[in-house]
Coordinates of C-alpha atoms and ligand atoms in Angstrom, one line a residue:
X1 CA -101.5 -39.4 -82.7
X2 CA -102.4 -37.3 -85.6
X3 CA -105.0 -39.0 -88.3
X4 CA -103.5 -39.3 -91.7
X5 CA -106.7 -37.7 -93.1
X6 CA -105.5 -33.6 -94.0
X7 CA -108.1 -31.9 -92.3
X8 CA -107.1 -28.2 -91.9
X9 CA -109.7 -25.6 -91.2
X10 CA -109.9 -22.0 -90.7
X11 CA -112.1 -20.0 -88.8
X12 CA -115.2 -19.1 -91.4
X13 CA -117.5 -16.3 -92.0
X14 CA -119.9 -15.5 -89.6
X15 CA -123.2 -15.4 -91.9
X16 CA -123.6 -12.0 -92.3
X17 CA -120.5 -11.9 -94.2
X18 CA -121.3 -14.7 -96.0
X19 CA -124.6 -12.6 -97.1
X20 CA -122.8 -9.3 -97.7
X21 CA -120.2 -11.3 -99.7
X22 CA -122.2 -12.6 -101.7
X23 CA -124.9 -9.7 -102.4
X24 CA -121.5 -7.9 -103.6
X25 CA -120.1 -10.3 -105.9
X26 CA -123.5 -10.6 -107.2
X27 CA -123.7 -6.9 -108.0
X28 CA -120.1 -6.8 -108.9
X29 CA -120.2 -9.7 -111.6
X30 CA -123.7 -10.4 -112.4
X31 CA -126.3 -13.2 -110.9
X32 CA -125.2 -16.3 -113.5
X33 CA -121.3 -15.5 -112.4
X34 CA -122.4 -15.9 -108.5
X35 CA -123.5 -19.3 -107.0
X36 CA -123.9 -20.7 -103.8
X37 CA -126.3 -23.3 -104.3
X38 CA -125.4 -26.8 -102.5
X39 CA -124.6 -28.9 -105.6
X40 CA -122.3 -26.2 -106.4
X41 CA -120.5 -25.2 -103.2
X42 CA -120.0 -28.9 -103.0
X43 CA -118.9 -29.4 -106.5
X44 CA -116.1 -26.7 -105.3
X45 CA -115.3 -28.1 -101.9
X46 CA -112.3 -31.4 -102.7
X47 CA -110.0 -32.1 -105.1
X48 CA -108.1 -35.8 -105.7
X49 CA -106.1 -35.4 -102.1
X50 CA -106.6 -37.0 -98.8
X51 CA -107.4 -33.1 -97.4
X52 CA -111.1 -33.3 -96.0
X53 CA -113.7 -31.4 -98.4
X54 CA -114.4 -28.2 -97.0
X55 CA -117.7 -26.1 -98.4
X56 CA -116.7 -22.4 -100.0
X57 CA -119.9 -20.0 -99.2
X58 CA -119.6 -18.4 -103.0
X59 CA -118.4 -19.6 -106.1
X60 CA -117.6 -17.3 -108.6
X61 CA -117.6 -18.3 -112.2
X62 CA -115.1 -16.1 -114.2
X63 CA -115.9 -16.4 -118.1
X64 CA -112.7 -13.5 -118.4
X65 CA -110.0 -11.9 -116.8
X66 CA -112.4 -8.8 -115.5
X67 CA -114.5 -11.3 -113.4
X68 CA -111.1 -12.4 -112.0
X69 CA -110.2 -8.8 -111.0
X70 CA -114.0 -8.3 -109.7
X71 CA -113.6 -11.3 -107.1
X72 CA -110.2 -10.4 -106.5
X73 CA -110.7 -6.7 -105.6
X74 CA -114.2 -7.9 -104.0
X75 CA -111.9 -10.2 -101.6
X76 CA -109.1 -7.6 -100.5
X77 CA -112.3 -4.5 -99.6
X78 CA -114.3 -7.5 -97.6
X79 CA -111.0 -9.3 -96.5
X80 CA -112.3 -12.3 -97.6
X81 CA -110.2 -15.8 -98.2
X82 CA -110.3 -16.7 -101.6
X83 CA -108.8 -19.9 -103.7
X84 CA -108.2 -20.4 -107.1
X85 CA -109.7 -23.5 -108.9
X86 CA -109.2 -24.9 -112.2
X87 CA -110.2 -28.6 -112.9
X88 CA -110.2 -29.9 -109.5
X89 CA -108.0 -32.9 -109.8
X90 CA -105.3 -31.4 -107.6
X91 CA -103.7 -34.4 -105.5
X92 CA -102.1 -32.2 -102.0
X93 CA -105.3 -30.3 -101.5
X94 CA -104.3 -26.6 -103.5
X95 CA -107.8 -26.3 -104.5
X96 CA -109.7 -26.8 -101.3
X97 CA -111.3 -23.5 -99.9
X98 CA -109.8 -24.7 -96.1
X99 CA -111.4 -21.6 -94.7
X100 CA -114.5 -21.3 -96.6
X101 CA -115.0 -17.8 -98.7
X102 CA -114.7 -17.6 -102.2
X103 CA -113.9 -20.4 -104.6
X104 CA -112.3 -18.1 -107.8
X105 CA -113.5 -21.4 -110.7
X106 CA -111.3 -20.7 -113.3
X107 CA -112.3 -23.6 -115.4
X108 CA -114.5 -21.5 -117.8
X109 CA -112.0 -19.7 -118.9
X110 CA -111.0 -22.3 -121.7
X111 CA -110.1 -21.2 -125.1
X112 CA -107.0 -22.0 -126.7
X113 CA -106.9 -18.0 -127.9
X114 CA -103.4 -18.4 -130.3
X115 CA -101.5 -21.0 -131.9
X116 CA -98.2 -19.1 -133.5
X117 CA -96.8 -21.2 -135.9
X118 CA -94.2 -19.1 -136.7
X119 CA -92.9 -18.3 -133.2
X120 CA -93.3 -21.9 -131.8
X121 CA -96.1 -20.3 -129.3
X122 CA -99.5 -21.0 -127.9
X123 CA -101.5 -18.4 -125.7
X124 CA -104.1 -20.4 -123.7
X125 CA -106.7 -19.5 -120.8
X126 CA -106.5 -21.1 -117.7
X127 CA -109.6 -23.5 -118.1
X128 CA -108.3 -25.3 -121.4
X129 CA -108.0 -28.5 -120.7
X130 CA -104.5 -30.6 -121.0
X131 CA -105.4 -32.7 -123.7
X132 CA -107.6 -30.7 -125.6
X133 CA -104.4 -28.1 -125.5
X134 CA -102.0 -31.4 -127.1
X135 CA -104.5 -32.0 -129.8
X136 CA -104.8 -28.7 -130.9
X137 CA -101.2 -28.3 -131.0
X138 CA -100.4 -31.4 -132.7
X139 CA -102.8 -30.9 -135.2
X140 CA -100.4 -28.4 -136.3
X141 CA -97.4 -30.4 -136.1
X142 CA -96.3 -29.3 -133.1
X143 CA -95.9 -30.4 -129.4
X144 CA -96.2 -29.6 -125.9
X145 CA -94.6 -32.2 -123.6
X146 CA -96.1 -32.0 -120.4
X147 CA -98.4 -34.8 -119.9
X148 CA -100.1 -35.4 -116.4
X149 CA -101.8 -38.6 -116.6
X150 CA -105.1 -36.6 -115.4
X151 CA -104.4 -34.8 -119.1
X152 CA -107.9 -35.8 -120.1
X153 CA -109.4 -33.4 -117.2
X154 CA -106.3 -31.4 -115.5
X155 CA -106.5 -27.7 -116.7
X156 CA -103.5 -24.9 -117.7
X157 CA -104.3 -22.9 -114.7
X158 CA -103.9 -25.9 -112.4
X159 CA -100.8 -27.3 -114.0
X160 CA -99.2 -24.0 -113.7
X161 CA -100.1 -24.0 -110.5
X162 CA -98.6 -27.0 -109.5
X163 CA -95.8 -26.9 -111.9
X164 CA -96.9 -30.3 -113.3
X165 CA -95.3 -32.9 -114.8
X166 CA -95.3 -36.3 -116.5
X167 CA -94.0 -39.2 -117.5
X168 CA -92.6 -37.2 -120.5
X169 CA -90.8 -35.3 -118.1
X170 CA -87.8 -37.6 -117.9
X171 CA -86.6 -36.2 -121.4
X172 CA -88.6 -32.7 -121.8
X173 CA -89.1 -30.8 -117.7
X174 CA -92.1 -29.6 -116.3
X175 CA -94.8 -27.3 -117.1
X176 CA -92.5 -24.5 -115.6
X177 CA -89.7 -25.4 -118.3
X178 CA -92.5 -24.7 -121.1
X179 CA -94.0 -21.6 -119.7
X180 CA -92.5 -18.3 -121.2
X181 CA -95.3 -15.8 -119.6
X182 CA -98.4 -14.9 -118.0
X183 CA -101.4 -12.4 -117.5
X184 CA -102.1 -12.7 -113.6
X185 CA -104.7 -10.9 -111.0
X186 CA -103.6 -9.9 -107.5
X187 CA -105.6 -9.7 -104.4
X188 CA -107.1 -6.1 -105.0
X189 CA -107.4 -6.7 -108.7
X190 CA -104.8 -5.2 -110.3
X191 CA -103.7 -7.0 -113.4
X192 CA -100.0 -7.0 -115.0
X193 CA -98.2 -9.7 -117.3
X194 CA -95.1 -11.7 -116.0
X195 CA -92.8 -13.3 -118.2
X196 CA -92.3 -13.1 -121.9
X197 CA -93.4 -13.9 -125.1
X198 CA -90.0 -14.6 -126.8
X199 CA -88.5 -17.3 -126.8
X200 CA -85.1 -15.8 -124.4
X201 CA -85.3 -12.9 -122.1
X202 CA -83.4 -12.0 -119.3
X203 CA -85.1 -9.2 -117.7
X204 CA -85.9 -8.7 -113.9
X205 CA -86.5 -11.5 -111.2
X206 CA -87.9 -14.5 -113.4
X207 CA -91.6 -14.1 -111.7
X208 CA -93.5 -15.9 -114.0
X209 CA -90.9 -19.3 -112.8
X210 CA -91.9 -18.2 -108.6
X211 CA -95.5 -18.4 -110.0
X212 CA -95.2 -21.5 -111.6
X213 CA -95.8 -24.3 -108.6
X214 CA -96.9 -21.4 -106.3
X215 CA -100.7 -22.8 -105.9
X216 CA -102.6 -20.1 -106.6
X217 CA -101.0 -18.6 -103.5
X218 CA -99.6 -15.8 -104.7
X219 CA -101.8 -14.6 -107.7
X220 CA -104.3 -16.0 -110.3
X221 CA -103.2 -16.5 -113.7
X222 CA -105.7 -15.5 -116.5
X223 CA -103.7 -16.7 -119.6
X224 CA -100.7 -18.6 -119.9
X225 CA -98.1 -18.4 -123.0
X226 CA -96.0 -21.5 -123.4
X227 CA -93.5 -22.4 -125.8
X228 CA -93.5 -25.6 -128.5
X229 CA -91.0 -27.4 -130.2
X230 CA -91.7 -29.7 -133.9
X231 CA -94.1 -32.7 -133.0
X232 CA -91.6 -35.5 -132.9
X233 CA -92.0 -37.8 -136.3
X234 CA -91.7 -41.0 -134.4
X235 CA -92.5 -42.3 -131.0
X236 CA -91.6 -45.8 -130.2
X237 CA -92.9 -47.4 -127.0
X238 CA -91.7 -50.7 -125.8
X239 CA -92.6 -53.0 -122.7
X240 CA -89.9 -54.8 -120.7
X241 CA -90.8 -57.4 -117.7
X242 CA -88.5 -58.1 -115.2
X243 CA -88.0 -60.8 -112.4
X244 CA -87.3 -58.4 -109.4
X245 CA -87.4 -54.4 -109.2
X246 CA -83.8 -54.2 -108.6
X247 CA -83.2 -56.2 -111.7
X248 CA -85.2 -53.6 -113.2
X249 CA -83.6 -50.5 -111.3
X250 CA -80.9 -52.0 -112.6
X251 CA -81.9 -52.0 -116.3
X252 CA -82.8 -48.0 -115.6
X253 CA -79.5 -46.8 -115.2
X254 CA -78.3 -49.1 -118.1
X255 CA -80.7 -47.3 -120.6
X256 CA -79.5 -43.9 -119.5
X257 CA -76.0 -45.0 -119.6
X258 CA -76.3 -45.9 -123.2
X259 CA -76.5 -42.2 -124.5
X260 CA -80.1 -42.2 -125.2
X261 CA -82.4 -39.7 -123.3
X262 CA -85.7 -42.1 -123.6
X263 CA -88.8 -39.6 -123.0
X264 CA -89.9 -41.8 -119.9
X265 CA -89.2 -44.8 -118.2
X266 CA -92.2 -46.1 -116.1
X267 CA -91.7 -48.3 -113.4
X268 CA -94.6 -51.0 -112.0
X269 CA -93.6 -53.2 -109.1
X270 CA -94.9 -56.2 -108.6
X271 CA -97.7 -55.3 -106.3
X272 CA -99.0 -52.8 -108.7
X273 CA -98.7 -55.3 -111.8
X274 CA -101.2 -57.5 -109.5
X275 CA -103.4 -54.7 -109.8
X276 CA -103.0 -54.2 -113.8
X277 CA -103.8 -58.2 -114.2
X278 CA -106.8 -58.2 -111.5
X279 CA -108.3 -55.4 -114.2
X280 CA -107.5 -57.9 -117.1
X281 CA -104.1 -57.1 -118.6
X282 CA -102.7 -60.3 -119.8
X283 CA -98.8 -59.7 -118.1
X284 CA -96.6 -62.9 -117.9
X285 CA -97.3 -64.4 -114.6
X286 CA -93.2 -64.2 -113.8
X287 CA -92.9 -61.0 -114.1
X288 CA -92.7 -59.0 -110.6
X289 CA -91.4 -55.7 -112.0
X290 CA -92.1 -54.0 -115.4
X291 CA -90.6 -50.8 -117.5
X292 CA -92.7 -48.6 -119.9
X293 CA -90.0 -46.9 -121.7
X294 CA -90.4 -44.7 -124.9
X295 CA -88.0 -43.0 -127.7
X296 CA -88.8 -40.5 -129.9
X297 CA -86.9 -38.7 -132.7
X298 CA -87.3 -38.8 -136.3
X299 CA -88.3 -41.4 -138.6
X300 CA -85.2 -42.9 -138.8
X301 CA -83.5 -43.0 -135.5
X302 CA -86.2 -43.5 -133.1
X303 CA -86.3 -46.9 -133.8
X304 CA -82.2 -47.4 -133.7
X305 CA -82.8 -45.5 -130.6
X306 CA -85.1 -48.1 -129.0
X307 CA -82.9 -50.7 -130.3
X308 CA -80.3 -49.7 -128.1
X309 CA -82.0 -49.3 -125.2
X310 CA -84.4 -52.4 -125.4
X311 CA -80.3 -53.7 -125.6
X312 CA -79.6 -52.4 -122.3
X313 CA -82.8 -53.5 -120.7
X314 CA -81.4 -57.3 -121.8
X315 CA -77.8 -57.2 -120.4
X316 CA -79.8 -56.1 -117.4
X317 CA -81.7 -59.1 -117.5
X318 CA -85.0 -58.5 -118.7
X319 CA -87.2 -61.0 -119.1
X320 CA -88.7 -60.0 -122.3
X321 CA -88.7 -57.0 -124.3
X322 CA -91.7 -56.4 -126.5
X323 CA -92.1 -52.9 -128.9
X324 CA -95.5 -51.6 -129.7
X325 CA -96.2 -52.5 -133.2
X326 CA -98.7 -49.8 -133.8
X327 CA -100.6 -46.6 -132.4
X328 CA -103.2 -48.7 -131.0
X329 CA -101.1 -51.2 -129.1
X330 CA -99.6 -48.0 -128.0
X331 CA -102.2 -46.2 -126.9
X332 CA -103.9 -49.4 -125.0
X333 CA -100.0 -49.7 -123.1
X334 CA -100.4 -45.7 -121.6
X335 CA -104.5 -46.5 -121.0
X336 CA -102.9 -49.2 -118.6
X337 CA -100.9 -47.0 -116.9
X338 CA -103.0 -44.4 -116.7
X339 CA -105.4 -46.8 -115.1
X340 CA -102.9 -47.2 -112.7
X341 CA -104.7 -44.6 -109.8
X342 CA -108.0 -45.9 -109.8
X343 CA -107.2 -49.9 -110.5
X344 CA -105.1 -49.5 -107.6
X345 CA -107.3 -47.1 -105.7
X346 CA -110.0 -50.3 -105.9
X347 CA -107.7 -52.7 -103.9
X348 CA -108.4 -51.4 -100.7
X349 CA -111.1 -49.0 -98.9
X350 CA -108.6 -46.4 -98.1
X351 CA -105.6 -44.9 -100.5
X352 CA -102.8 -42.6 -100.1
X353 CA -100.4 -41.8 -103.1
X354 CA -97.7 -39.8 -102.2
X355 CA -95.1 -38.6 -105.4
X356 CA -91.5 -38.4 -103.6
X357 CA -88.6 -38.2 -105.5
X358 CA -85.0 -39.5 -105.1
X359 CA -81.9 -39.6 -106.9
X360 CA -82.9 -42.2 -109.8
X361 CA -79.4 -44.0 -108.5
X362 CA -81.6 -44.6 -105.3
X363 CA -84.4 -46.0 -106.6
X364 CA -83.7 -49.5 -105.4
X365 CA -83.1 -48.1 -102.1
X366 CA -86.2 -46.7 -101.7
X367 CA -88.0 -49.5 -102.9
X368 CA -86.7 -51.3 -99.9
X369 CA -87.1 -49.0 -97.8
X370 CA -91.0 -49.0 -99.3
X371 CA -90.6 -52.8 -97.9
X372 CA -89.3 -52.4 -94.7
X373 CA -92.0 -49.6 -93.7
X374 CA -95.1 -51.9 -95.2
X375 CA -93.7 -54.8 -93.2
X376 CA -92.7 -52.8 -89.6
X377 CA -96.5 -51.0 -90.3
X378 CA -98.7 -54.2 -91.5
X379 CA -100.1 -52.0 -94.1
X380 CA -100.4 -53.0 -98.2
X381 CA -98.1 -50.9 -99.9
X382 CA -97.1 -50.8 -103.9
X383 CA -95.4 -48.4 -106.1
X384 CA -95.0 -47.3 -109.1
X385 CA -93.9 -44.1 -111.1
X386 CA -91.9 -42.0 -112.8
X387 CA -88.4 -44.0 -112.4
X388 CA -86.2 -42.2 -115.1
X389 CA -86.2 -39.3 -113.0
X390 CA -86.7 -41.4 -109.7
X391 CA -90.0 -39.8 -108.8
X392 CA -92.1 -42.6 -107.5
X393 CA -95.8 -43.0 -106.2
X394 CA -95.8 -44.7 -103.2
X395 CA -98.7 -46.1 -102.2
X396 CA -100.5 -46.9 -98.7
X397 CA -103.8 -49.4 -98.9
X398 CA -105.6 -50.2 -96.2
X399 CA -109.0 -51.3 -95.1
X400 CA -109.3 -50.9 -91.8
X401 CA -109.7 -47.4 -89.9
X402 CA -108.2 -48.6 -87.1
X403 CA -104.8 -48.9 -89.0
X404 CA -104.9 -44.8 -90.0
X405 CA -102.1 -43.8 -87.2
X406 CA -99.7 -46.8 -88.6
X407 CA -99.9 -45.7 -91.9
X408 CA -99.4 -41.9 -90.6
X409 CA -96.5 -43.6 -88.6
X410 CA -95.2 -44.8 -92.5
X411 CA -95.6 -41.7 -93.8
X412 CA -93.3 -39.8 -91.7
X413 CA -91.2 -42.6 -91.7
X414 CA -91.3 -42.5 -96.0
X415 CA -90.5 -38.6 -95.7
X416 CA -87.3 -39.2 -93.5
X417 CA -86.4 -41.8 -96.0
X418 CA -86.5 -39.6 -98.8
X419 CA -84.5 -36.6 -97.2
X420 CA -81.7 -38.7 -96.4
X421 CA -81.6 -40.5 -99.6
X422 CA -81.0 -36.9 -101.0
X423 CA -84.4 -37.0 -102.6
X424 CA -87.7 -34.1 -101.8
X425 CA -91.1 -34.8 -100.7
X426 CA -92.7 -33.8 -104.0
X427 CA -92.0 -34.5 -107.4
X428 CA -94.9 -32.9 -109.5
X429 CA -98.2 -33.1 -106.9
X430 CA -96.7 -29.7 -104.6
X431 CA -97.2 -29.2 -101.0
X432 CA -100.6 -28.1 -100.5
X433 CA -102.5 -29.0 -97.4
X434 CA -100.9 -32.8 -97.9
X435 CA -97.2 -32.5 -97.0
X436 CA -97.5 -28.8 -95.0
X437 CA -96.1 -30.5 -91.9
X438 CA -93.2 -31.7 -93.4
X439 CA -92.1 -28.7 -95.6
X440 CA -89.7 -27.4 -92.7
X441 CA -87.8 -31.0 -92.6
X442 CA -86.9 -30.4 -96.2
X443 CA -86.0 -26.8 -96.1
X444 CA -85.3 -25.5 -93.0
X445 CA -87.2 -22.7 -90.9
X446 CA -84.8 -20.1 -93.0
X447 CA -85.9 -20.8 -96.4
X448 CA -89.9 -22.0 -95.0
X449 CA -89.4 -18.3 -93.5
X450 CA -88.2 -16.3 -96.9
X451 CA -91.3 -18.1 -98.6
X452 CA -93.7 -16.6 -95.8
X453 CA -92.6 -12.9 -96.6
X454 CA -92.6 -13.5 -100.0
X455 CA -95.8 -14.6 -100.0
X456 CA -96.4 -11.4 -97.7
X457 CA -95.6 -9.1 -100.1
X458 CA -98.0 -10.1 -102.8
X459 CA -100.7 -11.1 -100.3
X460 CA -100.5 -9.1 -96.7
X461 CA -103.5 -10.1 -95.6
X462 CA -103.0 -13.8 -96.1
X463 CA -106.5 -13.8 -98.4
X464 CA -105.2 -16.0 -101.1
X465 CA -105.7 -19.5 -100.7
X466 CA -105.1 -19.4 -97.3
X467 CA -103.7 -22.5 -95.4
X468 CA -101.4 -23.7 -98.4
X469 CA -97.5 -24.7 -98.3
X470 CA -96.7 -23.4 -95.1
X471 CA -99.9 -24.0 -92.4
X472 CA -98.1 -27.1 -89.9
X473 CA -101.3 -27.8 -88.7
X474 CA -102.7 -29.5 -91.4
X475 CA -103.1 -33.4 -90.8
X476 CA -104.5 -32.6 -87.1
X477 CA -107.9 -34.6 -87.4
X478 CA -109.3 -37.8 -87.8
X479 CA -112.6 -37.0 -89.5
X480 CA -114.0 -39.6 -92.4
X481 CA -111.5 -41.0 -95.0
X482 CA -112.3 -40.5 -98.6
X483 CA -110.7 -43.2 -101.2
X484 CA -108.5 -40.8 -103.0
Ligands
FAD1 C1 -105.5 -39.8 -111.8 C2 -104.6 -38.6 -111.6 C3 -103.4 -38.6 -112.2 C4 -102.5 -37.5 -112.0 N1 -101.3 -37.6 -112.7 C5 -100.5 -36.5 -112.5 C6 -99.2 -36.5 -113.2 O1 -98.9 -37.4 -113.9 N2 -98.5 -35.4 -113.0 C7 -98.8 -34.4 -112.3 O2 -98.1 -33.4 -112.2 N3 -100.0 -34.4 -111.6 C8 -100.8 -35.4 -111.7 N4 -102.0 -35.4 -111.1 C9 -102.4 -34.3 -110.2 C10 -103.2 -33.1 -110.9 O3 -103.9 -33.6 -112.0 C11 -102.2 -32.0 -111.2 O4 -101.7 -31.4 -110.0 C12 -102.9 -30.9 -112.1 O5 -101.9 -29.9 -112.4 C13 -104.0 -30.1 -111.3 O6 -104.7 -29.4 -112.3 P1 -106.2 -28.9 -112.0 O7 -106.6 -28.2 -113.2 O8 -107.0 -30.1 -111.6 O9 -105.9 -27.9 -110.8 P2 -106.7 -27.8 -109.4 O10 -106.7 -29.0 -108.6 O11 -108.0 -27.1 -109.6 O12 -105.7 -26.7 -108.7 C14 -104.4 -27.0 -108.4 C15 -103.7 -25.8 -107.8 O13 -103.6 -24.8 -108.7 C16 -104.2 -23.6 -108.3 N5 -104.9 -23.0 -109.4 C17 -105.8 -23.5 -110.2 N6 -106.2 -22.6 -111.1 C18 -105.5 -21.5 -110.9 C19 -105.4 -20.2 -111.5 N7 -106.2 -19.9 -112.6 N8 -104.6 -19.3 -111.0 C20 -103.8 -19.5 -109.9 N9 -103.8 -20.7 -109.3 C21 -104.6 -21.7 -109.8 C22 -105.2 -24.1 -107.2 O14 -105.4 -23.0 -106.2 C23 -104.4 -25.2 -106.6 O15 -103.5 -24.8 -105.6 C24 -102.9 -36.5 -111.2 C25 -104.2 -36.5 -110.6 C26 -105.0 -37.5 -110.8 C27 -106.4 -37.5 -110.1

């Protein structure tokens, strides 16, 4: 039985390699650029996944887009795996160096290096942090949507790379529906720009889109241009509480029905709302399900807006709908649910999060199915998620190691689930070393194959970030868990 820790790993360096590899780099980039001490192979060995850390031998430091061509050429004449890093907070294992080699940081690389007011664009290195990028921004009166709940440490580079997304995503897409262009290195260094900077454009296969969610597979991004739209004038944010989850599945496809596009809808069920008291949010003791739902629009009709949908969520049998009065009662609702990973990561030794998606009319469905596997397993299980666009994290919890090849028995069973409900086995976290094995269930050895020569043609040698996507053999060991 496979262990549900990802453990992939590829054949290493012998040490001479490792030496000449480094002595290269070194002379190629400079001494501060190069490191290989142990605090820093090891700060560049995990990411937020269940895939076992694995130590790089060098870590390069790029401060520009030259030092990414240097490693990048450095790689291709050594033939030398190399993997692209950004903040680290990856959740399917994209950032792990699985065979060693060079870890490409790009988290350095951080300024925010335009704001065009005028064209609604910003130009941004791959290192600038999420919510340093939304601050900026706003403080100009404009807005970028995107908002991974790790925006206080996610970078650019890695959202591109996983094409990440949001709770805001419900009403606004995904990092790839923001993203007009990019400067990118390929193994051997060569540098070009993808994309565009206006706002249409038509020309040529759209490879700044394939990029987008490719992690840092096929080439390493060294800015990113992304369009903006007007900050919104008004947000409002209300709570609803519910008796059941279907009750508030239910209450879901009422507040879409009503012609409002709400900018998210959050679902907690009830296991996870145990988890939001046991870390001292006062939630009535009824309530076994919950919606985080928000409006925005203009001074004026956001609120009318919420009004009609806190209307649904009542025919639908809510047991109380309550709006956020101000900013702060706002902000201290999304610090709860941002909690949400580690309050629920501190129920149990051992955590899995998986980010599957189904048709939002099969919500419910899955949530019983999410029942029936914790109950045929004996293994804890809660979720909660992004239910607007019915991608939901499902959560395993356990304790015990003994339990690992029931909840990799639940897992499989969770990904069957999904496909038939019409759903896909990621909604915003990608495939990594996390969900390899399944990919081919999903697409089929056809389309798994066209991805392999695409990926062929920018990378022959199979030196960027190797064991990504498509390597079946991830999830062969049984080594140490972390708590992810
Ligand atoms: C608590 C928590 C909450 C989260 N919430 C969300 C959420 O709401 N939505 C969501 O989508 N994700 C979420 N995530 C997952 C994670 O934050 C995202 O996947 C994020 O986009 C990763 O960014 P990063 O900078 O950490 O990238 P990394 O983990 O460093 O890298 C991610 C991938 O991008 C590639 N990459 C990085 N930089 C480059 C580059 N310069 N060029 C080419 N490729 C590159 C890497 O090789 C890797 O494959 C969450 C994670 C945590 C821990």
């Amino acid at each position: 039985m496979r262990g549900v820790v990802t453990s992939i790993r590829l054949p290493r360096l012998s040490p001479d390699r490792v030496d000449r590899v480094r002595a290269r780099l070194a002379r190629e980039l400079g001494d501060s650029k190069v490191v290989a001490d142990a605090a820093s192979l090891e700060a560049n060995a995990g990411d937020e996944s269940d895939q076992e850390p694995i130590l790089p031998d060098v870590v390069v430091r790029a401060e520009n887009a030259e030092d990414v061509a240097a490693a990048l050429r450095v790689a291709a004449e050594l033939e030398v795996p190399i993997t692209p890093r950004a903040a680290g907070s990856g959740k399917s294992g994209g950032a792990v160096p699985v065979a060693g080699g060079i870890v490409l940081a790009t988290i350095g690389m951080n300024r925010i290096v335009d704001i065009d007011r005028a064209e609604h664009v910003v130009v941004v290195e791959p290192g600038v942090v999420l919510g340093d990028l939304h601050r900026a921004v706003e403080a100009e009166g404009l807005f970028y949507p995107p908002d991974a709940n790790s925006l206080a440490w996610c970078a650019i580079g890695g959202n591109v790379g996983e094409n990440a997304a949001g709770p805001r995503a419900l009403k606004y897409g995904a990092t790839r529906d923001w993203l007009l262009g990019l400067d990118v290195a390929l193994v051997g260094g060569e540098a070009t720009f993808v994309g565009r900077r206006t706002k249409k454009g038509v020309t040529g296969y759209d490879v700044a889109a394939l990029l987008c969610g490719s992690e840092g597979t096929l080439a390493v991004t060294t800015r990113v241009v992304l369009r903006l739209i007007p900050k919104p004038e008004r947000v409002v944010t209300m709570m609803a509480t519910f008796a059941d989850v279907h009750a508030a599945g239910r209450a879901v496809m009422a507040a879409l029905g009503s012609g409002i596009v709400p900018r998210c809808i959050e679902l907690l069920d009830a296991r996870t709302l145990d988890a939001v008291r046991a870390r001292g949010v006062a939630v009535d003791e009824g309530a076994r399900a919950m919606l985080i739902t928000e409006v925005d629009g203009g001074e004026d009709d956001a609120m009318e807006s919420a009004g009609r949908v806190g209307s649904r969520f009542d025919d639908a049998g809510a047991l109380a709908v309550l709006v956020a009065q101000d900013a702060s009662q706002r902000d201290r609702l999304w610090e709860a649910r941002r909690q949400l990973s580690p309050a629920t990561r501190a129920m149990a030794r051992h955590k899995i999060s998986e980010d599957v998606v189904v048709p939002r009319t099969k919500v419910p469905a899955l949530l019983d199915e999410v029942d029936r596997i914790s109950e045929a397993i004996g293994v804890s299980m809660l979720t909660y998620g992004h239910a607007g666009d019915g991608n939901l994290h499902v959560n395993f919890l356990w304790d015990d190691d003994d339990h690992e090849p029931r909840v990799e028995a639940g897992l499989d069973r969770l990904f069957r689930a999904v496909l038939t409900l019409g759903g896909t086995l990621s909604g915003e976290h990608g495939v990594g070393t996390s969900k390899a094995p399944w990919l081919r269930l999903e697409q089929g050895d056809l389309l798994v194959d066209l991805q392999r020569r695409l990926k062929a043609v920018f990378d022959p040698k199979g030196l960027l970030n190797p064991g990504k996507i498509f390597d079946e053999s991830a999830r062969s060991g049984t080594k140490g868990h972390r708590a992810c």
